[in-house]
Coordinates of C-alpha atoms and ligand atoms in Angstrom, one line a residue:
M2 CA 4.0 -29.1 -28.7
N3 CA 1.2 -27.8 -26.4
L4 CA 1.3 -24.5 -24.6
I5 CA 2.3 -25.9 -21.2
D6 CA 5.2 -27.9 -22.8
R7 CA 6.4 -24.7 -24.5
F8 CA 6.3 -22.9 -21.1
R9 CA 8.3 -25.8 -19.7
D10 CA 10.9 -25.4 -22.4
I11 CA 11.5 -21.8 -21.3
V12 CA 11.6 -22.1 -17.5
G13 CA 12.1 -25.9 -16.9
A14 CA 9.3 -28.3 -15.9
K15 CA 9.5 -27.8 -12.2
N16 CA 8.9 -24.0 -12.7
V17 CA 5.5 -24.6 -14.4
L18 CA 2.9 -25.4 -11.8
T19 CA -0.3 -26.9 -13.0
D20 CA -1.5 -29.0 -10.1
E21 CA -4.4 -27.3 -8.2
N22 CA -2.8 -28.0 -4.8
D23 CA 0.5 -26.4 -5.9
M24 CA -1.3 -23.4 -7.3
Q25 CA -3.5 -22.8 -4.3
G26 CA -1.4 -20.1 -2.6
F27 CA -1.1 -18.2 -5.9
V28 CA -4.9 -18.2 -6.8
T29 CA -6.1 -17.2 -3.3
E30 CA -6.0 -13.7 -1.9
W31 CA -4.7 -13.5 1.7
R32 CA -8.1 -12.5 3.1
D33 CA -9.8 -15.2 1.0
K34 CA -11.9 -12.5 -0.6
Y35 CA -10.9 -13.6 -4.1
I36 CA -10.2 -17.2 -5.1
G37 CA -9.5 -17.8 -8.8
R38 CA -8.3 -20.5 -11.2
A39 CA -5.2 -20.5 -13.4
R40 CA -4.0 -22.5 -16.4
A41 CA -0.6 -22.5 -14.9
V42 CA 1.7 -20.6 -12.5
L43 CA 5.0 -19.8 -14.2
L44 CA 8.1 -19.1 -12.2
P45 CA 10.9 -17.5 -14.3
R46 CA 14.3 -16.7 -12.8
S47 CA 15.4 -13.9 -15.2
T48 CA 14.2 -11.0 -17.3
E49 CA 15.0 -13.0 -20.4
E50 CA 12.8 -15.9 -19.2
V51 CA 10.0 -13.4 -18.4
A52 CA 10.3 -12.0 -21.9
A53 CA 10.2 -15.4 -23.6
L54 CA 7.1 -16.3 -21.6
V55 CA 5.4 -13.1 -22.5
R56 CA 6.2 -13.5 -26.2
L57 CA 4.7 -16.9 -26.1
C58 CA 1.6 -15.6 -24.4
A59 CA 1.3 -12.7 -26.9
E60 CA 1.6 -15.2 -29.8
T61 CA -1.1 -17.4 -28.3
K62 CA -3.2 -14.5 -26.9
T63 CA -2.9 -16.1 -23.4
P64 CA -3.9 -13.6 -20.7
I65 CA -1.3 -13.0 -17.9
V66 CA -1.6 -12.1 -14.3
P67 CA 1.6 -10.7 -13.0
Q68 CA 2.2 -11.6 -9.3
G69 CA 4.6 -10.5 -6.6
G70 CA 4.1 -11.3 -3.0
N71 CA 0.3 -11.6 -3.4
T72 CA -0.4 -9.2 -0.5
G73 CA -2.5 -6.8 -2.5
L74 CA -5.8 -5.8 -1.0
V75 CA -7.9 -5.2 -4.1
G76 CA -7.7 -8.6 -6.0
G77 CA -5.3 -7.4 -8.7
S78 CA -2.9 -10.4 -8.4
I79 CA -5.6 -13.1 -8.5
P80 CA -6.9 -14.6 -11.7
F81 CA -10.6 -14.9 -12.5
S82 CA -12.4 -18.2 -12.1
G83 CA -12.4 -19.1 -15.9
G84 CA -9.0 -20.9 -15.6
D85 CA -7.6 -19.5 -18.9
E86 CA -5.1 -17.1 -17.4
V87 CA -1.5 -17.8 -16.5
I88 CA 0.2 -16.3 -13.4
I89 CA 3.7 -15.1 -13.9
S90 CA 5.2 -14.9 -10.5
T91 CA 8.5 -13.0 -9.8
R92 CA 9.1 -15.1 -6.7
R93 CA 12.4 -16.6 -8.0
M94 CA 13.7 -13.3 -9.2
N95 CA 15.2 -12.0 -6.0
R96 CA 18.8 -10.9 -6.7
V97 CA 20.2 -7.5 -5.6
R98 CA 22.0 -6.7 -8.8
E99 CA 24.1 -3.6 -7.6
I100 CA 24.6 -1.5 -4.5
D101 CA 25.9 2.0 -5.4
R102 CA 26.8 3.7 -2.1
L103 CA 28.0 6.9 -3.7
N104 CA 24.8 7.2 -5.8
G105 CA 22.7 6.0 -2.9
T106 CA 20.9 3.4 -5.0
L107 CA 20.1 -0.3 -5.1
T108 CA 19.5 -2.0 -8.5
V109 CA 17.3 -5.0 -7.8
D110 CA 15.2 -7.8 -9.3
A111 CA 11.5 -7.2 -9.1
G112 CA 11.0 -10.3 -6.8
C113 CA 13.1 -9.0 -3.9
V114 CA 11.1 -9.1 -0.7
L115 CA 10.7 -5.6 0.7
A116 CA 12.0 -6.6 4.2
D117 CA 15.2 -8.0 2.5
L118 CA 15.8 -4.8 0.7
Q119 CA 15.4 -2.8 4.0
A120 CA 18.0 -5.2 5.5
V121 CA 20.4 -4.8 2.6
A122 CA 20.1 -1.0 2.8
E123 CA 20.7 -1.1 6.6
E124 CA 23.8 -3.3 6.3
N125 CA 25.3 -0.6 4.1
G126 CA 24.5 2.3 6.5
F127 CA 21.3 3.4 4.7
I128 CA 17.6 2.9 4.9
F129 CA 15.1 2.0 2.2
P130 CA 12.2 4.0 3.6
L131 CA 9.1 2.1 2.4
R132 CA 7.6 0.7 5.6
I133 CA 4.3 -1.3 5.3
G134 CA 2.6 -4.0 7.3
S135 CA 3.2 -6.7 4.7
E136 CA 6.9 -6.0 4.2
G137 CA 7.9 -9.6 5.2
S138 CA 6.0 -10.9 2.1
C139 CA 5.4 -8.2 -0.5
Q140 CA 8.0 -7.7 -3.3
I141 CA 9.4 -4.5 -4.7
G142 CA 7.8 -5.2 -8.1
G143 CA 4.4 -5.4 -6.4
N144 CA 5.2 -2.2 -4.4
I145 CA 6.1 -0.4 -7.6
S146 CA 3.0 -1.7 -9.5
T147 CA 0.7 -0.5 -6.7
N148 CA 2.8 2.6 -5.8
A149 CA 2.6 1.4 -2.2
G150 CA 2.5 4.0 0.6
G151 CA 2.9 3.1 4.3
V152 CA 3.9 5.1 7.4
Q153 CA 6.9 7.2 6.2
V154 CA 5.3 8.8 3.1
L155 CA 5.1 12.1 5.0
H156 CA 8.9 12.4 5.1
Y157 CA 10.2 10.2 2.2
G158 CA 7.3 10.1 -0.3
N159 CA 5.6 7.0 -1.6
T160 CA 7.1 4.3 -3.9
R161 CA 6.9 6.5 -6.9
E162 CA 9.4 8.8 -5.2
Q163 CA 11.8 6.0 -4.5
V164 CA 12.1 4.7 -8.1
L165 CA 14.9 6.2 -10.4
G166 CA 14.8 3.5 -13.1
L167 CA 12.8 0.5 -14.2
E168 CA 13.2 -2.6 -16.4
V169 CA 9.9 -3.8 -17.9
V170 CA 8.8 -6.6 -20.1
L171 CA 6.2 -5.1 -22.4
P172 CA 3.1 -7.0 -23.5
D173 CA 4.7 -8.0 -26.8
G174 CA 7.7 -9.5 -25.0
R175 CA 10.2 -6.7 -25.7
I176 CA 12.4 -5.7 -22.8
W177 CA 12.6 -1.9 -22.0
D178 CA 15.8 -1.3 -20.1
G179 CA 15.3 2.0 -18.3
L180 CA 17.6 1.0 -15.4
T181 CA 19.2 4.4 -14.9
G182 CA 20.0 5.8 -11.5
L183 CA 19.6 9.4 -12.6
R184 CA 18.0 12.1 -10.4
K185 CA 17.8 14.4 -13.4
D186 CA 16.8 13.3 -16.9
N187 CA 14.7 15.7 -19.0
T188 CA 14.7 13.9 -22.3
G189 CA 11.0 13.7 -22.9
Y190 CA 8.2 11.6 -21.4
D191 CA 9.2 9.9 -18.2
L192 CA 8.2 6.4 -19.2
K193 CA 8.8 4.7 -15.9
Q194 CA 5.9 6.7 -14.3
L195 CA 3.5 4.8 -16.6
F196 CA 4.3 1.5 -15.0
I197 CA 4.4 2.7 -11.4
G198 CA 0.9 2.1 -10.0
A199 CA -0.3 0.4 -13.3
E200 CA -1.2 -2.8 -11.3
G201 CA 0.4 -5.0 -14.0
T202 CA -1.9 -3.8 -16.8
L203 CA 0.9 -2.4 -19.0
G204 CA 3.8 -4.8 -18.6
I205 CA 5.8 -6.9 -16.1
V206 CA 8.3 -4.9 -14.0
T207 CA 11.4 -7.1 -13.8
G208 CA 14.0 -4.8 -12.3
A209 CA 14.3 -1.4 -10.6
V210 CA 16.8 1.2 -9.4
V211 CA 15.6 2.5 -6.0
K212 CA 16.9 5.3 -3.7
M213 CA 18.5 4.7 -0.3
Y214 CA 18.7 7.4 2.3
P215 CA 21.3 7.9 5.1
R216 CA 20.2 5.9 8.1
P217 CA 19.1 8.3 10.9
K218 CA 21.2 7.7 14.1
Y219 CA 18.4 8.7 16.5
Q220 CA 14.7 8.0 16.6
Q221 CA 12.1 8.9 19.2
V222 CA 8.4 7.9 19.3
A223 CA 5.6 9.3 21.5
M224 CA 1.9 8.7 21.8
A225 CA 0.0 11.9 22.4
A226 CA -3.7 12.2 23.4
V227 CA -5.5 15.0 21.5
P228 CA -9.0 16.3 22.0
S229 CA -10.1 16.1 18.4
V230 CA -9.0 15.3 14.8
E231 CA -8.6 19.0 14.2
A232 CA -6.2 19.2 17.1
A233 CA -4.3 16.2 15.6
V234 CA -3.9 18.1 12.3
E235 CA -2.8 21.2 14.2
F236 CA -0.3 19.2 16.2
L237 CA 1.2 17.8 13.0
G238 CA 1.9 21.3 11.8
L239 CA 3.4 22.3 15.1
A240 CA 5.6 19.2 15.3
R241 CA 6.9 19.7 11.8
K242 CA 7.7 23.3 12.5
L243 CA 9.4 22.9 15.8
S244 CA 11.4 19.8 14.8
G245 CA 12.8 21.4 11.6
D246 CA 10.7 18.8 9.6
Q247 CA 12.1 15.8 11.4
V248 CA 8.7 14.1 11.7
T249 CA 9.2 10.8 9.8
A250 CA 5.7 9.3 10.7
I251 CA 2.5 10.4 12.3
E252 CA -0.5 8.1 12.7
L253 CA -4.0 8.9 14.0
I254 CA -5.4 6.3 16.4
P255 CA -8.9 6.7 18.0
R256 CA -9.8 5.2 21.4
I257 CA -11.9 2.4 19.8
C258 CA -8.7 1.1 18.0
I259 CA -6.7 0.9 21.3
D260 CA -9.5 -0.9 23.0
M261 CA -9.8 -3.4 20.1
V262 CA -6.1 -4.1 20.1
V263 CA -5.9 -4.5 23.9
K264 CA -8.9 -6.8 23.9
N265 CA -8.0 -9.0 20.9
V266 CA -4.2 -9.0 20.6
P267 CA -2.2 -10.9 23.3
A268 CA 0.6 -9.0 25.2
I269 CA -0.4 -5.5 24.3
S270 CA -1.6 -3.2 27.1
D271 CA -3.1 0.2 27.0
P272 CA -0.2 2.7 26.9
M273 CA -2.2 5.7 28.0
P274 CA -2.8 6.5 31.7
A275 CA -6.4 7.7 31.0
R276 CA -9.0 7.4 28.3
Y277 CA -9.0 10.1 25.6
P278 CA -11.0 10.2 22.3
W279 CA -8.1 10.5 19.9
H280 CA -4.3 9.9 19.8
V281 CA -1.4 10.4 17.5
L282 CA 1.6 8.1 17.3
I283 CA 4.5 10.4 16.2
E284 CA 8.0 9.5 15.3
L285 CA 11.0 11.9 15.0
S286 CA 14.2 10.8 13.2
S287 CA 17.6 12.5 12.9
S288 CA 21.3 12.1 12.8
A289 CA 22.0 15.6 13.9
T290 CA 19.9 15.9 17.1
P291 CA 21.1 13.4 19.7
D292 CA 18.5 14.5 22.3
L293 CA 15.4 13.7 20.3
A294 CA 13.6 12.9 23.6
G295 CA 14.2 16.4 24.7
L296 CA 13.0 17.8 21.4
M297 CA 9.9 15.6 21.6
E298 CA 9.2 16.9 25.2
A299 CA 9.5 20.5 23.9
I300 CA 7.0 19.8 21.1
L301 CA 4.5 18.1 23.4
A302 CA 4.9 21.0 25.9
A303 CA 4.1 23.5 23.2
G304 CA 1.1 21.3 22.3
F305 CA -0.1 21.4 25.9
E306 CA 0.2 25.1 26.0
Q307 CA -1.9 25.5 22.8
E308 CA -4.5 23.0 24.3
I309 CA -4.1 20.6 21.3
V310 CA -2.3 17.9 23.4
L311 CA -4.1 16.5 26.6
D312 CA -1.6 13.9 27.7
A313 CA 1.4 12.0 26.3
V314 CA 3.6 9.0 26.8
I315 CA 7.3 9.1 25.7
P316 CA 8.7 5.5 25.8
A317 CA 12.1 5.3 27.4
S318 CA 13.4 2.2 25.6
G319 CA 13.6 0.9 22.0
A320 CA 11.4 -2.0 23.1
Q321 CA 8.7 0.3 24.4
Q322 CA 8.8 2.3 21.2
A323 CA 8.5 -0.9 19.2
M324 CA 5.5 -1.8 21.3
L325 CA 3.7 1.4 20.3
W326 CA 4.3 0.6 16.7
H327 CA 3.1 -2.9 17.2
L328 CA -0.1 -1.6 18.6
R329 CA -0.6 0.5 15.4
E330 CA 0.2 -2.3 13.1
E331 CA -2.3 -4.7 14.8
I332 CA -5.3 -2.4 14.4
S333 CA -6.6 -4.2 11.2
A334 CA -6.2 -7.6 12.7
A335 CA -7.8 -6.5 16.0
Q336 CA -10.9 -5.3 14.1
K337 CA -11.7 -8.7 12.6
P338 CA -13.1 -10.4 15.7
E339 CA -15.4 -7.4 16.4
G340 CA -17.6 -8.2 13.4
G341 CA -18.1 -6.9 9.8
S342 CA -16.3 -3.8 8.7
I343 CA -16.6 -1.9 5.4
K344 CA -13.1 -0.9 4.4
H345 CA -12.1 2.3 2.7
D346 CA -8.7 3.7 1.7
I347 CA -9.4 7.4 1.4
S348 CA -7.2 10.4 0.9
V349 CA -8.2 14.0 1.2
P350 CA -6.1 17.2 1.6
V351 CA -4.7 17.1 5.2
S352 CA -6.8 20.3 5.9
R353 CA -10.0 18.4 5.2
F354 CA -9.1 15.3 7.2
A355 CA -11.4 16.1 10.2
D356 CA -14.2 17.3 8.0
F357 CA -14.1 14.1 6.1
I358 CA -14.4 11.9 9.1
R359 CA -17.2 14.0 10.6
E360 CA -19.2 14.1 7.4
A361 CA -18.7 10.4 6.6
D362 CA -19.7 9.4 10.2
K363 CA -22.9 11.4 9.8
A364 CA -23.7 9.9 6.4
V365 CA -23.0 6.3 7.5
E366 CA -25.1 6.8 10.7
K367 CA -28.1 7.6 8.4
I368 CA -27.7 4.3 6.5
V369 CA -26.7 2.0 9.5
P370 CA -27.8 3.6 12.8
G371 CA -25.6 2.5 15.7
F372 CA -22.5 1.6 13.5
R373 CA -19.1 2.1 15.2
S374 CA -16.8 4.6 13.6
V375 CA -13.2 3.3 13.0
A376 CA -11.0 5.8 11.3
F377 CA -7.3 5.6 11.6
G378 CA -4.1 6.0 9.7
H379 CA -1.6 8.2 7.9
I380 CA -2.8 11.6 9.0
G381 CA 0.4 13.3 7.7
D382 CA -0.6 12.3 4.1
G383 CA -4.4 12.9 4.5
N384 CA -4.8 9.1 4.2
V385 CA -7.4 7.6 6.4
H386 CA -8.4 4.0 6.6
Y387 CA -12.1 4.6 7.2
N388 CA -13.5 1.2 8.2
P389 CA -16.9 1.6 9.8
L390 CA -17.7 -1.4 12.1
Q391 CA -21.1 -3.0 12.3
P392 CA -23.4 -2.3 15.3
A393 CA -22.6 -4.8 18.1
D394 CA -26.1 -6.4 17.9
M395 CA -26.4 -6.6 14.0
D396 CA -26.0 -9.7 11.9
K397 CA -22.6 -9.5 10.1
D398 CA -23.9 -10.5 6.7
A399 CA -26.8 -8.1 6.9
Y400 CA -24.3 -5.3 7.7
L401 CA -21.9 -6.3 4.9
S402 CA -24.7 -6.4 2.4
R403 CA -24.9 -2.6 2.8
W404 CA -21.2 -2.2 1.6
P405 CA -22.1 -0.7 -1.9
E406 CA -24.5 1.8 -0.4
V407 CA -22.0 2.8 2.4
S408 CA -19.1 3.0 0.1
R409 CA -20.9 5.1 -2.4
V410 CA -21.6 7.9 0.1
V411 CA -18.2 7.7 1.7
H412 CA -16.5 7.9 -1.7
D413 CA -18.8 10.7 -2.8
I414 CA -17.8 12.8 0.2
A415 CA -14.1 12.1 -0.3
V416 CA -14.2 13.1 -4.0
R417 CA -16.3 16.2 -3.2
M418 CA -13.4 17.3 -1.1
R419 CA -11.1 16.6 -4.1
G420 CA -9.9 13.4 -2.4
S421 CA -9.2 9.9 -3.8
I422 CA -11.1 6.6 -3.4
S423 CA -7.8 4.7 -3.3
A424 CA -4.9 6.4 -1.5
E425 CA -2.5 3.5 -1.6
H426 CA -4.1 0.0 -2.3
G427 CA -5.1 0.6 -6.0
I428 CA -8.2 -0.3 -7.9
G429 CA -7.7 -4.0 -8.9
R430 CA -11.0 -5.8 -9.1
L431 CA -12.5 -4.3 -5.9
K432 CA -13.0 -0.8 -7.2
I433 CA -13.1 -1.3 -10.9
D434 CA -16.8 -0.5 -11.1
D435 CA -16.3 2.7 -9.0
L436 CA -13.6 4.2 -11.1
P437 CA -15.9 5.5 -13.9
R438 CA -17.9 7.4 -11.3
Y439 CA -14.9 9.3 -10.0
K440 CA -12.5 9.7 -12.9
S441 CA -13.5 12.2 -15.6
P442 CA -14.3 10.9 -19.1
L443 CA -11.2 12.6 -20.3
E444 CA -9.0 10.8 -17.7
L445 CA -10.6 7.5 -18.5
D446 CA -10.1 8.1 -22.2
L447 CA -6.4 8.9 -21.8
M448 CA -6.0 5.8 -19.6
R449 CA -7.7 3.5 -22.2
R450 CA -5.6 5.0 -25.0
L451 CA -2.4 4.2 -23.1
K452 CA -3.6 0.7 -22.4
Q453 CA -4.5 0.2 -26.1
A454 CA -1.2 1.6 -27.3
L455 CA 0.9 -0.7 -25.1
D456 CA -1.3 -3.8 -24.9
P457 CA -3.6 -3.8 -28.0
D458 CA -4.6 -7.4 -27.5
G459 CA -5.5 -6.8 -23.8
I460 CA -3.4 -9.8 -22.4
M461 CA -1.8 -8.0 -19.5
N462 CA -3.9 -8.4 -16.3
P463 CA -7.3 -8.0 -18.1
G464 CA -10.3 -7.0 -16.1
K465 CA -8.2 -5.2 -13.5
L466 CA -8.0 -1.4 -13.0
L467 CA -9.7 -0.6 -16.3
K468 CA -12.7 -2.2 -18.0
Ligands
FAD30 P1 0.9 -8.4 -5.4 O1 -0.2 -8.4 -4.4 O2 1.4 -9.7 -5.9 O3 0.3 -7.6 -6.7 C1 -0.3 -6.3 -6.6 C2 -0.6 -5.8 -8.0 O4 0.6 -5.5 -8.7 C3 -1.3 -6.8 -8.9 O5 -2.2 -6.1 -9.7 C4 -0.2 -7.5 -9.7 O6 -0.8 -7.9 -10.9 C5 0.7 -6.3 -9.8 N1 2.1 -6.8 -9.9 C6 2.8 -7.5 -8.9 N2 4.1 -7.7 -9.2 C7 4.2 -7.1 -10.5 C8 5.3 -6.9 -11.4 N3 6.5 -7.4 -11.1 N4 5.1 -6.3 -12.6 C9 3.8 -5.8 -12.9 N5 2.8 -5.9 -12.0 C10 3.0 -6.5 -10.9 N6 -0.2 -1.2 1.0 C11 0.2 0.1 1.2 O7 0.4 0.8 0.2 N7 0.5 0.6 2.4 C12 0.4 -0.2 3.5 O8 0.6 0.3 4.6 C13 0.0 -1.5 3.4 N8 -0.2 -2.3 4.4 C14 -0.6 -3.7 4.3 C15 -0.7 -4.5 5.4 C16 -1.0 -5.8 5.2 C17 -1.1 -6.7 6.4 C18 -1.3 -6.3 3.9 C19 -1.7 -7.8 3.7 C20 -1.2 -5.5 2.8 C21 -0.8 -4.2 3.0 N9 -0.7 -3.3 1.9 C22 -0.3 -2.0 2.1 C23 -1.1 -3.8 0.5 C24 0.0 -4.5 -0.2 O9 1.0 -5.1 0.6 C25 0.7 -3.6 -1.2 O10 -0.2 -3.2 -2.2 C26 2.0 -4.2 -1.9 O11 2.7 -3.2 -2.6 C27 1.7 -5.3 -2.9 O12 2.9 -6.0 -3.2 P2 2.9 -7.5 -3.7 O13 4.3 -7.9 -4.0 O14 2.3 -8.4 -2.7 O15 2.0 -7.4 -5.0

């Protein structure tokens, strides 16, 4: 029996896709940056089916690309163009296995879509706090494998902090059942941490126990204009202090981003009454403080007094609050029609956020005079999406051809500040050549030894994350 027939034996013929048209959506990245070829796309329904598929791949040394919602931004879920890899997609594995209200946990299949998990948590009076722009398509297995971040990391932590237990199919096909919902377990190495953020290179996550949190009764958003990035960082500290740490999100938004969204996205108008250089979108959440609007006003008033806030808008209705978040979420899309942009996903200590933007702007200006600085994002986590935009009158391809040069200086500045070249999107294929420059030989050696120990034949997502 040939390999494809053996796959069909495991998951059924209709769950083995081999036709190019059927595979199209699985081999193409959402931005079309990576387009690959696969021998087949395999759609298992259960952990046992995943294990049987992986055992067969291990026996035949067939390379595997694990795939969730395929919303990753670094090419990790896309096969190379050789056509010898198989994609194992968790799309059909979408059961909520258990809701434990007393333990505050959900036990779920890896293929559950993030927005569906958020909805299940809400129906039960909780929240699942991971909030990212792709939540309608990405899956919890993909979130875990990329250690996804998003807008509430400041308060709840990133995906790593939401995971209490994991179930993983190892590269030899064995199933590791680590599905505990324990908050304390000091019995040696914390194995689940190996697979969180591993980008599918150490095994296939098939299930997880994740935390839920009590759903806050009240929420209040405001947009504040600030004179500088330094002032935005000061304001963050002030708001955390005066609110008793009830700031659940805070995003930095420069004037250029508001202009791009207002120009390029229908039905969004400028929320600010006047033009200012920088803004923060801040959200407070609480169940114990009914008058969050009053608290927000008091925080903003203290900011005015300290001259770190210039102006502010406090929306009166839920719809107006949602509109401010909509503006934030549309920034990436709104940047597209403005020309080429060179994307970075940097983190630095919050205290270096302003220094980073200033130094990076200066360095990029030397390489591409007249470029337009676009720096926005999760200021509370020191995570800036630093996406310098081409000069208005420059050819897009000519600008994008400077990507390696620009990224090199931007990454060098971040790492000099003890920052990271990938705060939340991962390494995948996009940054695989950069990693050796920024990880120490010791770190790379340890990572390679782990990979070798778990996947000696290198069948699990080869050519991603580590060379
Ligand atoms: P995929 O793209 O399918 O896979 C990502 C990586 O994980 C690949 O290397 C893949 O091989 C591996 N993988 C997937 N599933 C498994 C599994 N079950 N077992 C083992 N390995 C697996 N990311 C953020 O962190 N924060 C954001 O705010 C954010 N915003 C975004 C907004 C938009 C509009 C888009 C398109 C993307 C955004 N992302 C963001 C990136 C992306 O959504 C996340 O990285 C997400 O966690 C990927 O999940 P996925 O299911 O789509 O994974």
